[in-house]
Amino acid sequence: MKERKNRVCPVERAGSLDSRIRKLYQNPEKMLRKYVRSGMTVLDLGCGPGFFSTAMAEMVGESGLVIAADLQQGMLSKLKEKIKGTGIEKTILLHKTSENRIGISRHVDLVLAFYIIHEIPDQERAMKEIWSILKPNGIFYLVEPKYFHVSKGEFEESVNKALKLGFSVVERPRIFLGRAAVLKK
Ligand SMILES: C[S@@+](CC[C@H](N)C(=O)[O-])C[C@H]1O[C@@H](n2cnc3c(N)ncnc32)[C@H](O)[C@@H]1O
């Protein structure tokens, strides 16, 4: 059971993560506009093909930066191809993580972890690193998939791990097909 939950989302699923239909039920602008502003540096952890990275790049603008980080080079290559020659190409920095380390040296205003934390075997270690990457008062926006993957109890366990590290809950936004918590450092 544990093995299935921690399995990394295959690159073949990238298309379904990056569809136009998804914008109708998980709209990045609506979800993030309270927290992402022009000039910010944000981390899209487990960015996949970049459904949220590209939207956040528009939101932070030319003076901001989106670090799009993923374990799989195949996901990063899809995103690289998608932004090639576009106006947001320079706003997105692609970063390959290792299984046990995010490994970025910049400090960021917000970390988005959308549908990724259940794929990380050592969540506590990952959250400690997220804490260290965030600026003071930075935001950790956590969303996990509702059905099949992550039960309510498991999601609450993840939130509790974050609370133990010192995060506090700002809000529990309602996200279709997701369980979400916005946490503050
Ligand atoms: C279900 S996908 C979600 C992608 C994206 N966040 C979205 O919502 O469209 C999970 C992503 O997390 C990545 N991932 C899994 N474990 C990771 C880790 N330890 N570090 C970085 N990325 C990881 C996978 O490669 C995959 O691209």
Short mmCIF file of C-alpha atoms and ligand atoms in Angstrom, two decimals:
data_model
loop_
_atom_site.label_atom_id
_atom_site.label_comp_id
_atom_site.label_asym_id
_atom_site.label_seq_id
_atom_site.Cartn_x
_atom_site.Cartn_y
_atom_site.Cartn_z
CA MET A 1 0.00 0.00 0.00
CA LYS A 2 2.73 2.44 1.05
CA GLU A 3 4.66 1.61 -2.10
CA ARG A 4 1.69 2.51 -4.32
CA LYS A 5 1.14 5.84 -2.57
CA ASN A 6 4.76 6.91 -2.87
CA ARG A 7 4.95 5.97 -6.53
CA VAL A 8 6.02 8.90 -8.66
CA CYS A 9 3.49 10.09 -11.25
CA PRO A 10 4.72 8.82 -14.65
CA VAL A 11 5.69 11.29 -17.38
CA GLU A 12 3.02 9.65 -19.61
CA ARG A 13 0.40 11.30 -17.37
CA ALA A 14 1.73 14.79 -18.14
CA GLY A 15 -0.99 15.45 -20.74
CA SER A 16 -3.83 14.97 -18.26
CA LEU A 17 -2.12 17.31 -15.76
CA ASP A 18 -1.80 20.06 -18.32
CA SER A 19 -5.20 20.16 -19.96
CA ARG A 20 -7.40 23.19 -20.69
CA ILE A 21 -10.30 21.47 -18.94
CA ARG A 22 -8.31 21.45 -15.70
CA LYS A 23 -8.33 25.26 -15.73
CA LEU A 24 -12.09 25.10 -15.34
CA TYR A 25 -11.98 23.20 -12.04
CA GLN A 26 -8.52 24.02 -10.66
CA ASN A 27 -7.95 27.55 -11.87
CA PRO A 28 -4.40 28.66 -10.87
CA GLU A 29 -5.19 32.39 -10.89
CA LYS A 30 -8.27 32.01 -8.68
CA MET A 31 -6.42 29.68 -6.34
CA LEU A 32 -3.24 31.73 -5.98
CA ARG A 33 -4.07 35.40 -6.60
CA LYS A 34 -4.28 36.17 -2.86
CA TYR A 35 -0.71 34.98 -2.35
CA VAL A 36 1.28 35.45 -5.58
CA ARG A 37 2.14 38.97 -6.61
CA SER A 38 4.32 40.79 -9.12
CA GLY A 39 8.05 40.58 -8.35
CA MET A 40 7.85 37.53 -6.10
CA THR A 41 10.09 34.47 -6.25
CA VAL A 42 8.04 31.28 -5.98
CA LEU A 43 8.83 27.56 -6.05
CA ASP A 44 6.56 25.11 -7.89
CA LEU A 45 7.69 21.91 -6.19
CA GLY A 46 6.90 18.81 -8.25
CA CYS A 47 5.94 21.06 -11.14
CA GLY A 48 5.23 18.21 -13.60
CA PRO A 49 4.59 19.69 -17.07
CA GLY A 50 4.13 23.12 -15.50
CA PHE A 51 0.37 23.71 -15.32
CA PHE A 52 0.92 25.99 -12.29
CA SER A 53 4.44 27.21 -13.21
CA THR A 54 3.27 28.98 -16.38
CA ALA A 55 0.30 30.61 -14.62
CA MET A 56 2.51 31.77 -11.75
CA ALA A 57 5.05 33.16 -14.24
CA GLU A 58 2.30 35.45 -15.59
CA MET A 59 1.42 36.45 -12.04
CA VAL A 60 4.97 37.31 -10.85
CA GLY A 61 5.77 39.07 -14.12
CA GLU A 62 9.16 39.94 -15.57
CA SER A 63 10.50 41.19 -12.25
CA GLY A 64 9.68 37.91 -10.53
CA LEU A 65 10.86 34.31 -10.80
CA VAL A 66 9.25 30.88 -10.80
CA ILE A 67 11.54 27.98 -9.89
CA ALA A 68 9.94 24.92 -11.47
CA ALA A 69 11.41 21.89 -9.72
CA ASP A 70 10.83 18.23 -10.44
CA LEU A 71 12.47 14.87 -9.82
CA GLN A 72 11.87 13.72 -13.38
CA GLN A 73 13.84 15.21 -16.25
CA GLY A 74 11.01 14.11 -18.58
CA MET A 75 8.57 16.49 -16.86
CA LEU A 76 11.07 19.38 -16.98
CA SER A 77 11.71 18.73 -20.68
CA LYS A 78 7.97 19.02 -21.40
CA LEU A 79 7.83 22.35 -19.61
CA LYS A 80 11.00 23.56 -21.33
CA GLU A 81 9.48 22.75 -24.72
CA LYS A 82 6.20 24.46 -23.81
CA ILE A 83 7.78 27.80 -22.80
CA LYS A 84 10.45 27.91 -25.52
CA GLY A 85 10.24 31.22 -27.38
CA THR A 86 7.39 32.57 -25.23
CA GLY A 87 7.37 35.72 -23.12
CA ILE A 88 7.61 33.74 -19.88
CA GLU A 89 10.64 31.65 -20.83
CA LYS A 90 13.04 33.84 -18.84
CA THR A 91 10.74 33.98 -15.82
CA ILE A 92 10.87 30.19 -15.27
CA LEU A 93 14.00 28.54 -13.95
CA LEU A 94 13.96 24.77 -14.38
CA HIS A 95 15.49 22.77 -11.55
CA LYS A 96 16.02 19.02 -11.21
CA THR A 97 15.67 17.78 -7.63
CA SER A 98 17.05 14.56 -6.20
CA GLU A 99 14.79 12.11 -4.38
CA ASN A 100 15.87 13.30 -0.93
CA ARG A 101 16.73 16.91 -1.55
CA ILE A 102 15.09 19.86 -3.27
CA GLY A 103 18.48 21.55 -3.36
CA ILE A 104 17.80 25.18 -4.21
CA SER A 105 19.86 27.96 -2.66
CA ARG A 106 17.49 30.93 -3.18
CA HIS A 107 14.90 32.01 -0.65
CA VAL A 108 11.34 32.16 -1.91
CA ASP A 109 8.07 33.88 -0.98
CA LEU A 110 5.86 30.86 -1.64
CA VAL A 111 6.18 27.12 -2.17
CA LEU A 112 3.37 25.40 -4.04
CA ALA A 113 3.23 21.63 -3.48
CA PHE A 114 0.30 20.49 -5.61
CA TYR A 115 -0.32 16.72 -5.65
CA ILE A 116 3.27 15.90 -4.74
CA ILE A 117 3.77 15.43 -0.99
CA HIS A 118 2.23 11.91 -0.98
CA GLU A 119 4.85 10.93 -3.59
CA ILE A 120 7.71 11.82 -1.22
CA PRO A 121 8.67 8.99 1.13
CA ASP A 122 10.07 11.28 3.87
CA GLN A 123 7.56 14.11 4.10
CA GLU A 124 9.01 15.52 7.29
CA ARG A 125 12.44 15.94 5.75
CA ALA A 126 10.91 17.61 2.68
CA MET A 127 8.88 20.00 4.84
CA LYS A 128 11.98 20.90 6.89
CA GLU A 129 13.68 21.84 3.65
CA ILE A 130 10.62 23.83 2.52
CA TRP A 131 10.78 25.71 5.84
CA SER A 132 14.46 26.52 5.28
CA ILE A 133 13.84 27.73 1.70
CA LEU A 134 10.95 30.03 2.65
CA LYS A 135 11.50 33.66 3.58
CA PRO A 136 10.07 34.81 6.95
CA ASN A 137 6.24 34.79 6.72
CA GLY A 138 6.52 32.79 3.49
CA ILE A 139 3.60 30.66 2.32
CA PHE A 140 3.52 26.87 1.94
CA TYR A 141 0.48 26.06 -0.24
CA LEU A 142 -0.23 22.35 0.16
CA VAL A 143 -2.75 20.48 -1.99
CA GLU A 144 -3.20 16.71 -2.12
CA PRO A 145 -5.49 14.59 -4.32
CA LYS A 146 -8.78 13.70 -2.67
CA TYR A 147 -9.88 10.41 -4.11
CA PHE A 148 -7.99 7.10 -4.07
CA HIS A 149 -4.61 8.63 -3.25
CA VAL A 150 -4.82 10.52 0.04
CA SER A 151 -7.44 10.00 2.74
CA LYS A 152 -8.63 12.81 5.03
CA GLY A 153 -6.65 11.25 7.88
CA GLU A 154 -3.47 11.06 5.84
CA PHE A 155 -3.87 14.67 4.76
CA GLU A 156 -4.33 15.77 8.36
CA GLU A 157 -1.15 13.83 9.27
CA SER A 158 0.74 15.86 6.67
CA VAL A 159 -0.71 19.13 7.98
CA ASN A 160 0.24 18.11 11.54
CA LYS A 161 3.81 17.46 10.44
CA ALA A 162 3.93 21.01 9.08
CA LEU A 163 2.41 22.43 12.28
CA LYS A 164 5.02 20.62 14.38
CA LEU A 165 7.75 22.33 12.37
CA GLY A 166 6.26 25.71 13.25
CA PHE A 167 3.93 26.46 10.33
CA SER A 168 0.52 27.92 11.13
CA VAL A 169 -2.68 27.50 9.12
CA VAL A 170 -3.83 30.59 7.23
CA GLU A 171 -6.83 28.96 5.56
CA ARG A 172 -8.25 25.73 4.21
CA PRO A 173 -9.30 26.64 0.67
CA ARG A 174 -11.83 24.48 -1.12
CA ILE A 175 -10.27 22.95 -4.20
CA PHE A 176 -12.18 20.58 -6.45
CA LEU A 177 -10.73 17.04 -6.23
CA GLY A 178 -8.23 18.26 -3.67
CA ARG A 179 -7.56 18.66 0.03
CA ALA A 180 -5.79 21.92 0.73
CA ALA A 181 -4.13 23.96 3.45
CA VAL A 182 -2.36 27.30 3.16
CA LEU A 183 0.37 27.44 5.79
CA LYS A 184 2.55 30.33 6.92
CA LYS A 185 6.13 30.23 8.19
C1 LIG B 1 0.92 14.21 -9.73
S1 LIG B 1 2.27 15.15 -10.38
C2 LIG B 1 1.70 16.81 -10.11
C3 LIG B 1 2.35 17.81 -11.02
C4 LIG B 1 1.95 19.27 -10.81
N1 LIG B 1 2.21 19.72 -9.46
C5 LIG B 1 0.50 19.46 -11.15
O1 LIG B 1 -0.35 19.55 -10.24
O2 LIG B 1 0.18 19.52 -12.35
C6 LIG B 1 3.53 14.97 -9.15
C7 LIG B 1 4.90 15.49 -9.61
O3 LIG B 1 5.80 15.47 -8.51
C8 LIG B 1 7.05 15.03 -8.95
N2 LIG B 1 7.82 14.50 -7.80
C9 LIG B 1 7.64 13.36 -7.12
N3 LIG B 1 8.53 13.25 -6.13
C10 LIG B 1 9.29 14.36 -6.18
C11 LIG B 1 10.41 14.86 -5.42
N4 LIG B 1 10.91 14.15 -4.40
N5 LIG B 1 10.95 16.05 -5.77
C12 LIG B 1 10.44 16.76 -6.80
N6 LIG B 1 9.41 16.35 -7.57
C13 LIG B 1 8.85 15.16 -7.26
C14 LIG B 1 6.74 14.01 -10.02
O4 LIG B 1 7.82 13.79 -10.89
C15 LIG B 1 5.54 14.65 -10.72
O5 LIG B 1 5.93 15.47 -11.78
#
